[in-house]
């Protein structure tokens, strides 16, 4: 009770302070010598709202900062006033959600076509849960330690002190951002924009990490990892808007600064036979996202050539350079391990040069006979050049292993990428049914370096037909066929480019691969994609509006034996709206979505079992088709929503909205018959959301109104990844516990608005 | 409009000077169309154009025939939408001033669908309604129904909560970048907010640095965080290596049986957390 009262009073103080400061700030910026009092006059609206939620709700409050039960304050204002020194200029100040982490505040000074200055403060959050348990606590620097009375073990079920030593930790990340944007209109054609943005993102998230006893034996834990990241950017843009030519040039500099370095954490496991890394001396590490700097020069524009009426040319291009040169962490944080071969470099010097650009041409002939025709051409290029030395890292395989010989080094490779897309299209307005037909051909080629496939080429043919039946019916049919062809799949390339020559030479030829030779990674496999969309709207019945939307997409990875073999999605939606008068609108929408994917794999071990493509029995596992398996996953989602907006009288408006979202994910497996493959079915994963919002807005007088809001929110899930999962459910994964979401929140709110 | 009002309008117009310059014409418009004087171009109301703000005739044309015969003659340019008709004449009125914003309008998806500016924007009102996040989202999802359904899924960007809008990623006025994205590429758009994934990393994960949508469904998904499928199924679409990466992970890995770290916790990411890339010299397998 004390805590609730304290929190309520704190929030009230924060809100009052924010509201008062906001109003003062607006006036303060205008104040100065010799300004008449009337110059500070403002019009607008101020809102104060009191909310109460009767239960905690992680899903409910995920992004709204209303995850905790209790009373909350929220305020806002929308003010505007004339600038005292200009008859057309004005200032405006807007704020919302003051008192919550999701606050927004903006202040703007503007003289139309002279200048605009705006300051924006924006807060956001993502809340996951606050009841996860962890025995880890932050020691000095960025180290996570374990309590003195920790009981270690080779399995999580041996960690009997967990319950008595664990504490709850918030999985929540907040971001606070400030934007300052300035625009000067130098004259009717030239405009200069400048922006400064800065943001801070901080909080805690749950992240997996493992201690590796060797390359394949890991003991994992979900750790409470601190987030503390600063981002800032400065940009300047010069714009020219002429009668025919529009051109912008901009320079951007941005920085990402991770305030948190490498994480070192205490190993909670012991009894593994590796005393050097067991609890209490054992340590493992996790690298942080590196700092980076980015510089960009961008130009964009359009041109309407006088000599070719009807022709429009548009372009955009940007040169980017991204750099990071963080100091590298040591190979291992375990001082007892022998590391004879030092790091080949102290810094991770990685630069990325990117050129991205494109052009669009559009031509609409002006002659009477061809005026219904439009021709189009587009070109887009994305060229990424990773300037990175190919360096061999003799990395420590496990936290319990000495550094292996240099023969086992792994190379850090660059993966350059270049994409070019070219499109040609034509549109024609037909003389019947107010219709229009569009035909397009697109050619897309992607080249990759150090990937299993050097090049993919995709041909896409697309047609769209739109027509109307009278004034009441509009139909749109959109279909496309796409065929992607990949160059020869080099299944051994990843292995050959990452390993040393000595290692390759000592590896049998049919084991020189990272992923099975029969695998095709879907993002550059051969694939055929068919897509069809149908949209129909009908407004023939007075006050009624109907819209039907149907979509199907099928991607067939036709040459894939192992990997993703098929992906399909479909959508069926219906929207209805009823507005018998300007005072009342009812609406409803219903949809069904399906997403389906199928993948194939083959289960096999190492050593001799890794020999692939043998045909003579006894077949190694990698060559044995009875070890094949197939996994299908289907997500089906039904969404129904209905609502009403009704102006009952001059003084009373009511709104109601109900939304129901039901999802079901199912999994089915098949195997090739090998007896040790797991054929136990995976249960379905279900989620269900009910949300009902009722509000009534009552005008008490000319200036004051009151809004009453009630919201009911109910979310439930059945998820095998969270069902009965406690800290020791998995022997080699120390988990914070994963409860299934099951929350019901009732929100009551009363808001007062004052207009002046 | 009532008959009496119509008669009054005609009387007023006829009794006014027939030699009309644009400023005078603007002021005449509001004699009948009073509500239209409140518009987003003039913060404190008004109708007459000046050197920096448009008036009625700036968008609707001089409309002298309408002024002399308002009941039977429409203004030179009206903004009523007629399905199937080109919206170029109306849009060009707006684009005459809003050149920078609409520089990539031609060839854009919305232009090809014959959307007019006033399909989304309402000029006659004190404030542009689309500036309010909730209004913008409702406007976009009126047509983009599948997106409306996706943003309501359990794992989603904060669009339904109005903490983020469609225009955070998309430019409805057109963009050279496929998907009408605000960034210079898809990944660049995502990395505007998700800066920590920009790298470039010592050991990168090529499908992640190629295209975020190889693994993520940005509008919303059943699988956290915005994944097209959950792990290990997602990872095994591309990884079939010896030992555990090639194992079939089915119901035998659930609690009460041989509970498996590949299936529970963060699944593959329990041990391979650096899925976007690792800057650790021992992170070649994205384990650190």
PDB file of C-alpha atoms in Angstrom, chain A residues 59 63 78 80 82 88 90 92 94 97 102 111-114 123 128 175 206 208-209 212 222 229 237 239 242-243 246 256 262 285-287 289-290 292 294 296 300-302 312 314-316 318 320 322 324 328-331 343 348 350 356 358 360-362 364 374 376 378 380 384 386 388 393 395-396 399 410 412 415 417 421 429 434 436 448 466 468 474 476 499 514-516 519 521-523 547 549 551 563-564 571 575 589 591 593 595 602-606 629 631 633 635 637 639 641 665 671 678 680-681 683 687 719-721 723 729-730, chain B residues 43-44 50-53 82-88 99-100 103-109 111-114 126-127 141-143 145-146 148-150 152-158 160-161 163 174-178 180 184-185 187-188 192-204 206-207 209-211 214-215 217 220-225 228-231 233-234 236-255 257 259-261 263-266 269-273 278-285 287-288:
ATOM      1  CA  UNK A  59       1.568  -8.312 -23.083  1.00  0.00           C
ATOM      2  CA  UNK A  63       4.911  -0.952 -25.322  1.00  0.00           C
ATOM      3  CA  UNK A  78      -1.756  20.639 -27.844  1.00  0.00           C
ATOM      4  CA  UNK A  80      -0.509  26.875 -30.555  1.00  0.00           C
ATOM      5  CA  UNK A  82       1.032  33.340 -32.997  1.00  0.00           C
ATOM      6  CA  UNK A  88       1.846  34.462 -40.232  1.00  0.00           C
ATOM      7  CA  UNK A  90       3.155  30.436 -35.136  1.00  0.00           C
ATOM      8  CA  UNK A  92       3.030  24.903 -31.400  1.00  0.00           C
ATOM      9  CA  UNK A  94       2.326  19.117 -28.299  1.00  0.00           C
ATOM     10  CA  UNK A  97       1.750  10.378 -22.407  1.00  0.00           C
ATOM     11  CA  UNK A 102       6.179   6.471 -23.688  1.00  0.00           C
ATOM     12  CA  UNK A 111       7.040  30.948 -40.236  1.00  0.00           C
ATOM     13  CA  UNK A 112       5.633  29.345 -43.370  1.00  0.00           C
ATOM     14  CA  UNK A 113       8.243  29.356 -46.079  1.00  0.00           C
ATOM     15  CA  UNK A 114      10.737  31.181 -43.895  1.00  0.00           C
ATOM     16  CA  UNK A 123      10.388   7.962 -25.028  1.00  0.00           C
ATOM     17  CA  UNK A 128       8.926  -8.459 -21.580  1.00  0.00           C
ATOM     18  CA  UNK A 175      14.806   4.417 -25.199  1.00  0.00           C
ATOM     19  CA  UNK A 206      17.725 -12.046 -21.261  1.00  0.00           C
ATOM     20  CA  UNK A 208      21.689 -16.998 -23.934  1.00  0.00           C
ATOM     21  CA  UNK A 209      25.326 -17.808 -23.337  1.00  0.00           C
ATOM     22  CA  UNK A 212      32.005 -24.776 -23.979  1.00  0.00           C
ATOM     23  CA  UNK A 222      20.108 -17.374 -19.808  1.00  0.00           C
ATOM     24  CA  UNK A 229      23.701   2.134 -25.986  1.00  0.00           C
ATOM     25  CA  UNK A 237      20.545  18.695 -46.459  1.00  0.00           C
ATOM     26  CA  UNK A 239      17.233  21.195 -51.402  1.00  0.00           C
ATOM     27  CA  UNK A 242      12.630  24.395 -59.335  1.00  0.00           C
ATOM     28  CA  UNK A 243       9.894  24.363 -61.870  1.00  0.00           C
ATOM     29  CA  UNK A 246      14.033  18.966 -57.713  1.00  0.00           C
ATOM     30  CA  UNK A 256      26.685   4.060 -32.284  1.00  0.00           C
ATOM     31  CA  UNK A 262      32.527  -7.694 -23.181  1.00  0.00           C
ATOM     32  CA  UNK A 285      32.606 -14.416 -22.101  1.00  0.00           C
ATOM     33  CA  UNK A 286      30.213 -12.827 -24.550  1.00  0.00           C
ATOM     34  CA  UNK A 287      31.229 -10.021 -26.922  1.00  0.00           C
ATOM     35  CA  UNK A 289      27.866  -5.272 -30.304  1.00  0.00           C
ATOM     36  CA  UNK A 290      30.716  -3.138 -31.626  1.00  0.00           C
ATOM     37  CA  UNK A 292      30.375   1.966 -35.300  1.00  0.00           C
ATOM     38  CA  UNK A 294      28.749   5.980 -40.375  1.00  0.00           C
ATOM     39  CA  UNK A 296      26.765   9.101 -45.843  1.00  0.00           C
ATOM     40  CA  UNK A 300      17.983  12.463 -54.736  1.00  0.00           C
ATOM     41  CA  UNK A 301      15.739  14.296 -57.076  1.00  0.00           C
ATOM     42  CA  UNK A 302      13.494  14.366 -60.053  1.00  0.00           C
ATOM     43  CA  UNK A 312       9.565  12.131 -65.524  1.00  0.00           C
ATOM     44  CA  UNK A 314      13.699  10.344 -60.670  1.00  0.00           C
ATOM     45  CA  UNK A 315      16.856   9.260 -58.974  1.00  0.00           C
ATOM     46  CA  UNK A 316      18.363   8.514 -55.619  1.00  0.00           C
ATOM     47  CA  UNK A 318      23.902   7.243 -51.478  1.00  0.00           C
ATOM     48  CA  UNK A 320      27.904   5.067 -47.155  1.00  0.00           C
ATOM     49  CA  UNK A 322      30.501   2.258 -41.977  1.00  0.00           C
ATOM     50  CA  UNK A 324      34.152  -0.226 -36.642  1.00  0.00           C
ATOM     51  CA  UNK A 328      39.231  -7.358 -29.723  1.00  0.00           C
ATOM     52  CA  UNK A 329      38.571  -9.378 -26.606  1.00  0.00           C
ATOM     53  CA  UNK A 330      41.127 -12.076 -25.820  1.00  0.00           C
ATOM     54  CA  UNK A 331      40.540 -15.539 -27.197  1.00  0.00           C
ATOM     55  CA  UNK A 343      45.547 -12.621 -31.625  1.00  0.00           C
ATOM     56  CA  UNK A 348      38.602  -5.621 -35.441  1.00  0.00           C
ATOM     57  CA  UNK A 350      36.044  -3.675 -40.495  1.00  0.00           C
ATOM     58  CA  UNK A 356      22.890   2.272 -53.113  1.00  0.00           C
ATOM     59  CA  UNK A 358      18.298   3.901 -58.316  1.00  0.00           C
ATOM     60  CA  UNK A 360      12.975   5.675 -62.318  1.00  0.00           C
ATOM     61  CA  UNK A 361      11.695   6.785 -65.662  1.00  0.00           C
ATOM     62  CA  UNK A 362       8.059   7.381 -66.352  1.00  0.00           C
ATOM     63  CA  UNK A 364       3.173   9.411 -70.491  1.00  0.00           C
ATOM     64  CA  UNK A 374       2.294   5.070 -69.510  1.00  0.00           C
ATOM     65  CA  UNK A 376       7.982   2.892 -66.892  1.00  0.00           C
ATOM     66  CA  UNK A 378      13.223   1.336 -62.863  1.00  0.00           C
ATOM     67  CA  UNK A 380      18.049  -0.183 -58.395  1.00  0.00           C
ATOM     68  CA  UNK A 384      28.179  -3.597 -50.412  1.00  0.00           C
ATOM     69  CA  UNK A 386      33.323  -5.288 -47.001  1.00  0.00           C
ATOM     70  CA  UNK A 388      38.122  -6.612 -44.318  1.00  0.00           C
ATOM     71  CA  UNK A 393      41.892 -16.775 -35.938  1.00  0.00           C
ATOM     72  CA  UNK A 395      40.241 -19.531 -31.722  1.00  0.00           C
ATOM     73  CA  UNK A 396      39.808 -21.384 -28.511  1.00  0.00           C
ATOM     74  CA  UNK A 399      36.236 -22.449 -22.382  1.00  0.00           C
ATOM     75  CA  UNK A 410      39.125 -20.181 -38.899  1.00  0.00           C
ATOM     76  CA  UNK A 412      37.197 -14.181 -41.006  1.00  0.00           C
ATOM     77  CA  UNK A 415      30.813 -11.433 -47.795  1.00  0.00           C
ATOM     78  CA  UNK A 417      27.009  -8.376 -51.909  1.00  0.00           C
ATOM     79  CA  UNK A 421      17.144  -4.790 -60.183  1.00  0.00           C
ATOM     80  CA  UNK A 429      -6.262   2.824 -69.497  1.00  0.00           C
ATOM     81  CA  UNK A 434     -12.852   2.610 -66.441  1.00  0.00           C
ATOM     82  CA  UNK A 436      -6.433  -0.051 -66.383  1.00  0.00           C
ATOM     83  CA  UNK A 448      27.762 -12.721 -53.494  1.00  0.00           C
ATOM     84  CA  UNK A 466      -8.186  -2.871 -62.324  1.00  0.00           C
ATOM     85  CA  UNK A 468     -14.906  -0.592 -62.103  1.00  0.00           C
ATOM     86  CA  UNK A 474     -13.957  -1.654 -57.935  1.00  0.00           C
ATOM     87  CA  UNK A 476      -8.194  -5.249 -58.658  1.00  0.00           C
ATOM     88  CA  UNK A 499      39.585 -23.405 -43.076  1.00  0.00           C
ATOM     89  CA  UNK A 514      30.080 -27.333 -43.031  1.00  0.00           C
ATOM     90  CA  UNK A 515      26.507 -28.031 -44.067  1.00  0.00           C
ATOM     91  CA  UNK A 516      25.465 -31.255 -45.793  1.00  0.00           C
ATOM     92  CA  UNK A 519      21.429 -28.658 -48.422  1.00  0.00           C
ATOM     93  CA  UNK A 521      20.145 -22.443 -48.272  1.00  0.00           C
ATOM     94  CA  UNK A 522      16.854 -20.890 -49.285  1.00  0.00           C
ATOM     95  CA  UNK A 523      17.914 -17.283 -49.658  1.00  0.00           C
ATOM     96  CA  UNK A 547     -14.063  -4.637 -49.073  1.00  0.00           C
ATOM     97  CA  UNK A 549      -9.061  -8.848 -49.898  1.00  0.00           C
ATOM     98  CA  UNK A 551      -3.947 -13.053 -51.256  1.00  0.00           C
ATOM     99  CA  UNK A 563      16.632 -27.171 -46.296  1.00  0.00           C
ATOM    100  CA  UNK A 564      13.519 -25.092 -46.800  1.00  0.00           C
ATOM    101  CA  UNK A 571      -4.834 -14.100 -46.502  1.00  0.00           C
ATOM    102  CA  UNK A 575     -14.072  -5.204 -44.156  1.00  0.00           C
ATOM    103  CA  UNK A 589     -13.383  -6.658 -40.174  1.00  0.00           C
ATOM    104  CA  UNK A 591      -9.535 -12.073 -41.615  1.00  0.00           C
ATOM    105  CA  UNK A 593      -4.089 -15.655 -42.429  1.00  0.00           C
ATOM    106  CA  UNK A 595       1.753 -19.100 -43.125  1.00  0.00           C
ATOM    107  CA  UNK A 602      19.190 -35.410 -42.396  1.00  0.00           C
ATOM    108  CA  UNK A 603      20.449 -36.317 -38.948  1.00  0.00           C
ATOM    109  CA  UNK A 604      24.089 -37.354 -38.795  1.00  0.00           C
ATOM    110  CA  UNK A 605      27.142 -37.285 -36.538  1.00  0.00           C
ATOM    111  CA  UNK A 606      30.792 -36.563 -37.030  1.00  0.00           C
ATOM    112  CA  UNK A 629      13.338 -35.971 -41.675  1.00  0.00           C
ATOM    113  CA  UNK A 631       9.270 -30.707 -40.483  1.00  0.00           C
ATOM    114  CA  UNK A 633       5.074 -25.612 -39.559  1.00  0.00           C
ATOM    115  CA  UNK A 635       0.593 -20.698 -38.454  1.00  0.00           C
ATOM    116  CA  UNK A 637      -4.446 -16.571 -37.457  1.00  0.00           C
ATOM    117  CA  UNK A 639      -8.668 -11.743 -36.471  1.00  0.00           C
ATOM    118  CA  UNK A 641     -12.669  -6.674 -34.960  1.00  0.00           C
ATOM    119  CA  UNK A 665       0.860 -22.944 -34.799  1.00  0.00           C
ATOM    120  CA  UNK A 671      11.139 -39.322 -40.925  1.00  0.00           C
ATOM    121  CA  UNK A 678      12.486 -38.395 -32.567  1.00  0.00           C
ATOM    122  CA  UNK A 680       7.149 -37.598 -30.870  1.00  0.00           C
ATOM    123  CA  UNK A 681       4.708 -34.971 -32.068  1.00  0.00           C
ATOM    124  CA  UNK A 683       1.986 -29.897 -29.541  1.00  0.00           C
ATOM    125  CA  UNK A 687      -2.507 -17.668 -28.439  1.00  0.00           C
ATOM    126  CA  UNK A 719       3.224 -22.813 -25.724  1.00  0.00           C
ATOM    127  CA  UNK A 720       5.310 -25.931 -25.220  1.00  0.00           C
ATOM    128  CA  UNK A 721       8.442 -23.765 -25.052  1.00  0.00           C
ATOM    129  CA  UNK A 723       4.885 -24.939 -20.428  1.00  0.00           C
ATOM    130  CA  UNK A 729      13.885 -28.370 -16.785  1.00  0.00           C
ATOM    131  CA  UNK A 730      16.837 -28.749 -19.126  1.00  0.00           C
TER     132      UNK A 730
ATOM    133  CA  UNK B  43      -2.944  27.813 -39.277  1.00  0.00           C
ATOM    134  CA  UNK B  44      -5.304  30.471 -38.023  1.00  0.00           C
ATOM    135  CA  UNK B  50      -0.057  35.466 -50.249  1.00  0.00           C
ATOM    136  CA  UNK B  51       3.579  35.088 -51.141  1.00  0.00           C
ATOM    137  CA  UNK B  52       3.961  32.129 -48.797  1.00  0.00           C
ATOM    138  CA  UNK B  53       0.626  30.437 -48.385  1.00  0.00           C
ATOM    139  CA  UNK B  82     -13.643   9.080 -59.639  1.00  0.00           C
ATOM    140  CA  UNK B  83     -12.634   5.472 -59.687  1.00  0.00           C
ATOM    141  CA  UNK B  84     -10.549   4.545 -62.677  1.00  0.00           C
ATOM    142  CA  UNK B  85      -9.840   8.112 -63.676  1.00  0.00           C
ATOM    143  CA  UNK B  86      -6.407   9.624 -63.638  1.00  0.00           C
ATOM    144  CA  UNK B  87      -5.691  11.712 -60.584  1.00  0.00           C
ATOM    145  CA  UNK B  88      -2.810  13.513 -62.224  1.00  0.00           C
ATOM    146  CA  UNK B  99       7.794  19.241 -54.848  1.00  0.00           C
ATOM    147  CA  UNK B 100      10.361  17.913 -52.428  1.00  0.00           C
ATOM    148  CA  UNK B 103       9.757  14.072 -55.996  1.00  0.00           C
ATOM    149  CA  UNK B 104       9.457  10.279 -56.257  1.00  0.00           C
ATOM    150  CA  UNK B 105       5.674  10.126 -56.634  1.00  0.00           C
ATOM    151  CA  UNK B 106       5.633   9.166 -60.314  1.00  0.00           C
ATOM    152  CA  UNK B 107       6.016   5.396 -60.624  1.00  0.00           C
ATOM    153  CA  UNK B 108       5.308   4.927 -56.949  1.00  0.00           C
ATOM    154  CA  UNK B 109       2.915   2.199 -55.900  1.00  0.00           C
ATOM    155  CA  UNK B 111       0.542   6.688 -58.005  1.00  0.00           C
ATOM    156  CA  UNK B 112       0.077   3.532 -60.070  1.00  0.00           C
ATOM    157  CA  UNK B 113      -3.085   2.840 -58.089  1.00  0.00           C
ATOM    158  CA  UNK B 114      -4.374   6.294 -59.030  1.00  0.00           C
ATOM    159  CA  UNK B 126      -7.443  22.985 -38.909  1.00  0.00           C
ATOM    160  CA  UNK B 127      -4.902  20.292 -38.492  1.00  0.00           C
ATOM    161  CA  UNK B 141      -4.624  -0.222 -42.840  1.00  0.00           C
ATOM    162  CA  UNK B 142      -7.918   0.707 -44.468  1.00  0.00           C
ATOM    163  CA  UNK B 143      -6.369  -0.626 -47.653  1.00  0.00           C
ATOM    164  CA  UNK B 145      -5.686  -5.140 -44.451  1.00  0.00           C
ATOM    165  CA  UNK B 146      -3.118  -7.898 -44.175  1.00  0.00           C
ATOM    166  CA  UNK B 148      -3.588  -4.608 -39.982  1.00  0.00           C
ATOM    167  CA  UNK B 149      -3.948  -8.277 -39.156  1.00  0.00           C
ATOM    168  CA  UNK B 150      -0.191  -8.794 -38.749  1.00  0.00           C
ATOM    169  CA  UNK B 152      -2.058  -7.466 -33.979  1.00  0.00           C
ATOM    170  CA  UNK B 153      -0.060 -10.679 -33.672  1.00  0.00           C
ATOM    171  CA  UNK B 154       1.673 -11.460 -30.352  1.00  0.00           C
ATOM    172  CA  UNK B 155       5.111 -10.393 -31.586  1.00  0.00           C
ATOM    173  CA  UNK B 156       4.863  -7.020 -33.285  1.00  0.00           C
ATOM    174  CA  UNK B 157       6.397  -3.595 -33.674  1.00  0.00           C
ATOM    175  CA  UNK B 158       4.552  -1.031 -31.532  1.00  0.00           C
ATOM    176  CA  UNK B 160      -1.008  -1.033 -32.786  1.00  0.00           C
ATOM    177  CA  UNK B 161       0.034   0.957 -29.692  1.00  0.00           C
ATOM    178  CA  UNK B 163       4.257   4.208 -30.626  1.00  0.00           C
ATOM    179  CA  UNK B 174       7.170   7.144 -53.113  1.00  0.00           C
ATOM    180  CA  UNK B 175      10.733   5.979 -52.824  1.00  0.00           C
ATOM    181  CA  UNK B 176      13.332   4.590 -55.177  1.00  0.00           C
ATOM    182  CA  UNK B 177      14.012   1.854 -52.613  1.00  0.00           C
ATOM    183  CA  UNK B 178      11.907  -1.253 -53.296  1.00  0.00           C
ATOM    184  CA  UNK B 180       8.743   2.315 -50.812  1.00  0.00           C
ATOM    185  CA  UNK B 184      18.327   3.550 -48.958  1.00  0.00           C
ATOM    186  CA  UNK B 185      17.816  -0.210 -48.672  1.00  0.00           C
ATOM    187  CA  UNK B 187      18.525  -3.314 -44.138  1.00  0.00           C
ATOM    188  CA  UNK B 188      19.334   0.370 -43.861  1.00  0.00           C
ATOM    189  CA  UNK B 192      17.999   3.118 -38.364  1.00  0.00           C
ATOM    190  CA  UNK B 193      16.577   1.903 -35.041  1.00  0.00           C
ATOM    191  CA  UNK B 194      18.352  -1.417 -34.576  1.00  0.00           C
ATOM    192  CA  UNK B 195      21.800   0.157 -34.660  1.00  0.00           C
ATOM    193  CA  UNK B 196      23.456  -2.547 -32.608  1.00  0.00           C
ATOM    194  CA  UNK B 197      23.026  -5.003 -35.492  1.00  0.00           C
ATOM    195  CA  UNK B 198      24.836  -2.797 -38.005  1.00  0.00           C
ATOM    196  CA  UNK B 199      28.257  -4.260 -37.302  1.00  0.00           C
ATOM    197  CA  UNK B 200      30.175  -4.761 -39.466  1.00  0.00           C
ATOM    198  CA  UNK B 201      31.220  -7.776 -37.478  1.00  0.00           C
ATOM    199  CA  UNK B 202      34.395  -9.775 -37.343  1.00  0.00           C
ATOM    200  CA  UNK B 203      32.369 -12.903 -38.085  1.00  0.00           C
ATOM    201  CA  UNK B 204      29.157 -11.962 -39.805  1.00  0.00           C
ATOM    202  CA  UNK B 206      25.546 -13.529 -44.171  1.00  0.00           C
ATOM    203  CA  UNK B 207      21.766 -14.071 -44.408  1.00  0.00           C
ATOM    204  CA  UNK B 209      23.531  -8.922 -43.270  1.00  0.00           C
ATOM    205  CA  UNK B 210      21.993  -9.683 -46.689  1.00  0.00           C
ATOM    206  CA  UNK B 211      18.358  -9.120 -45.838  1.00  0.00           C
ATOM    207  CA  UNK B 214      15.271 -13.709 -44.472  1.00  0.00           C
ATOM    208  CA  UNK B 215      14.407 -14.436 -40.845  1.00  0.00           C
ATOM    209  CA  UNK B 217       8.522 -10.691 -40.644  1.00  0.00           C
ATOM    210  CA  UNK B 220       4.156  -9.005 -36.998  1.00  0.00           C
ATOM    211  CA  UNK B 221       4.490 -12.675 -36.286  1.00  0.00           C
ATOM    212  CA  UNK B 222       3.344 -15.453 -34.036  1.00  0.00           C
ATOM    213  CA  UNK B 223       7.005 -16.242 -33.277  1.00  0.00           C
ATOM    214  CA  UNK B 224       9.070 -13.973 -31.109  1.00  0.00           C
ATOM    215  CA  UNK B 225      10.959 -11.817 -32.011  1.00  0.00           C
ATOM    216  CA  UNK B 228       9.122 -16.222 -39.802  1.00  0.00           C
ATOM    217  CA  UNK B 229       9.420 -19.480 -37.852  1.00  0.00           C
ATOM    218  CA  UNK B 230      10.710 -20.299 -34.395  1.00  0.00           C
ATOM    219  CA  UNK B 231      14.026 -21.921 -33.650  1.00  0.00           C
ATOM    220  CA  UNK B 233      13.054 -24.922 -37.246  1.00  0.00           C
ATOM    221  CA  UNK B 234      14.080 -21.525 -38.641  1.00  0.00           C
ATOM    222  CA  UNK B 236      17.521 -25.677 -39.669  1.00  0.00           C
ATOM    223  CA  UNK B 237      16.122 -24.234 -42.877  1.00  0.00           C
ATOM    224  CA  UNK B 238      19.775 -23.346 -43.588  1.00  0.00           C
ATOM    225  CA  UNK B 239      21.874 -25.428 -41.213  1.00  0.00           C
ATOM    226  CA  UNK B 240      22.206 -29.184 -41.561  1.00  0.00           C
ATOM    227  CA  UNK B 241      25.655 -29.854 -40.090  1.00  0.00           C
ATOM    228  CA  UNK B 242      27.012 -32.821 -38.195  1.00  0.00           C
ATOM    229  CA  UNK B 243      25.763 -33.476 -34.681  1.00  0.00           C
ATOM    230  CA  UNK B 244      23.093 -31.286 -33.141  1.00  0.00           C
ATOM    231  CA  UNK B 245      22.440 -28.880 -36.061  1.00  0.00           C
ATOM    232  CA  UNK B 246      21.075 -31.787 -38.063  1.00  0.00           C
ATOM    233  CA  UNK B 247      19.060 -33.403 -35.283  1.00  0.00           C
ATOM    234  CA  UNK B 248      15.314 -33.643 -35.617  1.00  0.00           C
ATOM    235  CA  UNK B 249      13.928 -31.623 -32.711  1.00  0.00           C
ATOM    236  CA  UNK B 250      10.448 -32.858 -31.977  1.00  0.00           C
ATOM    237  CA  UNK B 251       8.323 -33.580 -28.938  1.00  0.00           C
ATOM    238  CA  UNK B 252      10.923 -35.772 -27.310  1.00  0.00           C
ATOM    239  CA  UNK B 253      12.821 -32.634 -26.343  1.00  0.00           C
ATOM    240  CA  UNK B 254      10.047 -31.211 -24.153  1.00  0.00           C
ATOM    241  CA  UNK B 255      10.065 -31.055 -20.334  1.00  0.00           C
ATOM    242  CA  UNK B 257      11.149 -36.183 -21.557  1.00  0.00           C
ATOM    243  CA  UNK B 259      14.242 -31.759 -22.394  1.00  0.00           C
ATOM    244  CA  UNK B 260      16.470 -30.177 -24.976  1.00  0.00           C
ATOM    245  CA  UNK B 261      18.232 -26.806 -24.988  1.00  0.00           C
ATOM    246  CA  UNK B 263      14.001 -26.560 -28.251  1.00  0.00           C
ATOM    247  CA  UNK B 264      13.570 -24.620 -25.021  1.00  0.00           C
ATOM    248  CA  UNK B 265      14.884 -21.390 -23.534  1.00  0.00           C
ATOM    249  CA  UNK B 266      16.258 -19.384 -26.435  1.00  0.00           C
ATOM    250  CA  UNK B 269      20.290 -18.929 -29.414  1.00  0.00           C
ATOM    251  CA  UNK B 270      20.815 -20.316 -25.943  1.00  0.00           C
ATOM    252  CA  UNK B 271      24.325 -21.182 -27.159  1.00  0.00           C
ATOM    253  CA  UNK B 272      24.527 -19.134 -30.380  1.00  0.00           C
ATOM    254  CA  UNK B 273      23.364 -15.723 -29.141  1.00  0.00           C
ATOM    255  CA  UNK B 278      30.011 -11.758 -33.588  1.00  0.00           C
ATOM    256  CA  UNK B 279      32.924  -9.468 -32.869  1.00  0.00           C
ATOM    257  CA  UNK B 280      34.639 -12.006 -30.627  1.00  0.00           C
ATOM    258  CA  UNK B 281      37.821 -13.665 -31.974  1.00  0.00           C
ATOM    259  CA  UNK B 282      36.454 -16.992 -30.717  1.00  0.00           C
ATOM    260  CA  UNK B 283      32.990 -16.252 -32.118  1.00  0.00           C
ATOM    261  CA  UNK B 284      33.307 -17.960 -35.503  1.00  0.00           C
ATOM    262  CA  UNK B 285      30.278 -20.095 -34.675  1.00  0.00           C
ATOM    263  CA  UNK B 287      28.691 -18.480 -29.860  1.00  0.00           C
ATOM    264  CA  UNK B 288      30.188 -15.400 -28.218  1.00  0.00           C
TER     265      UNK B 288
END
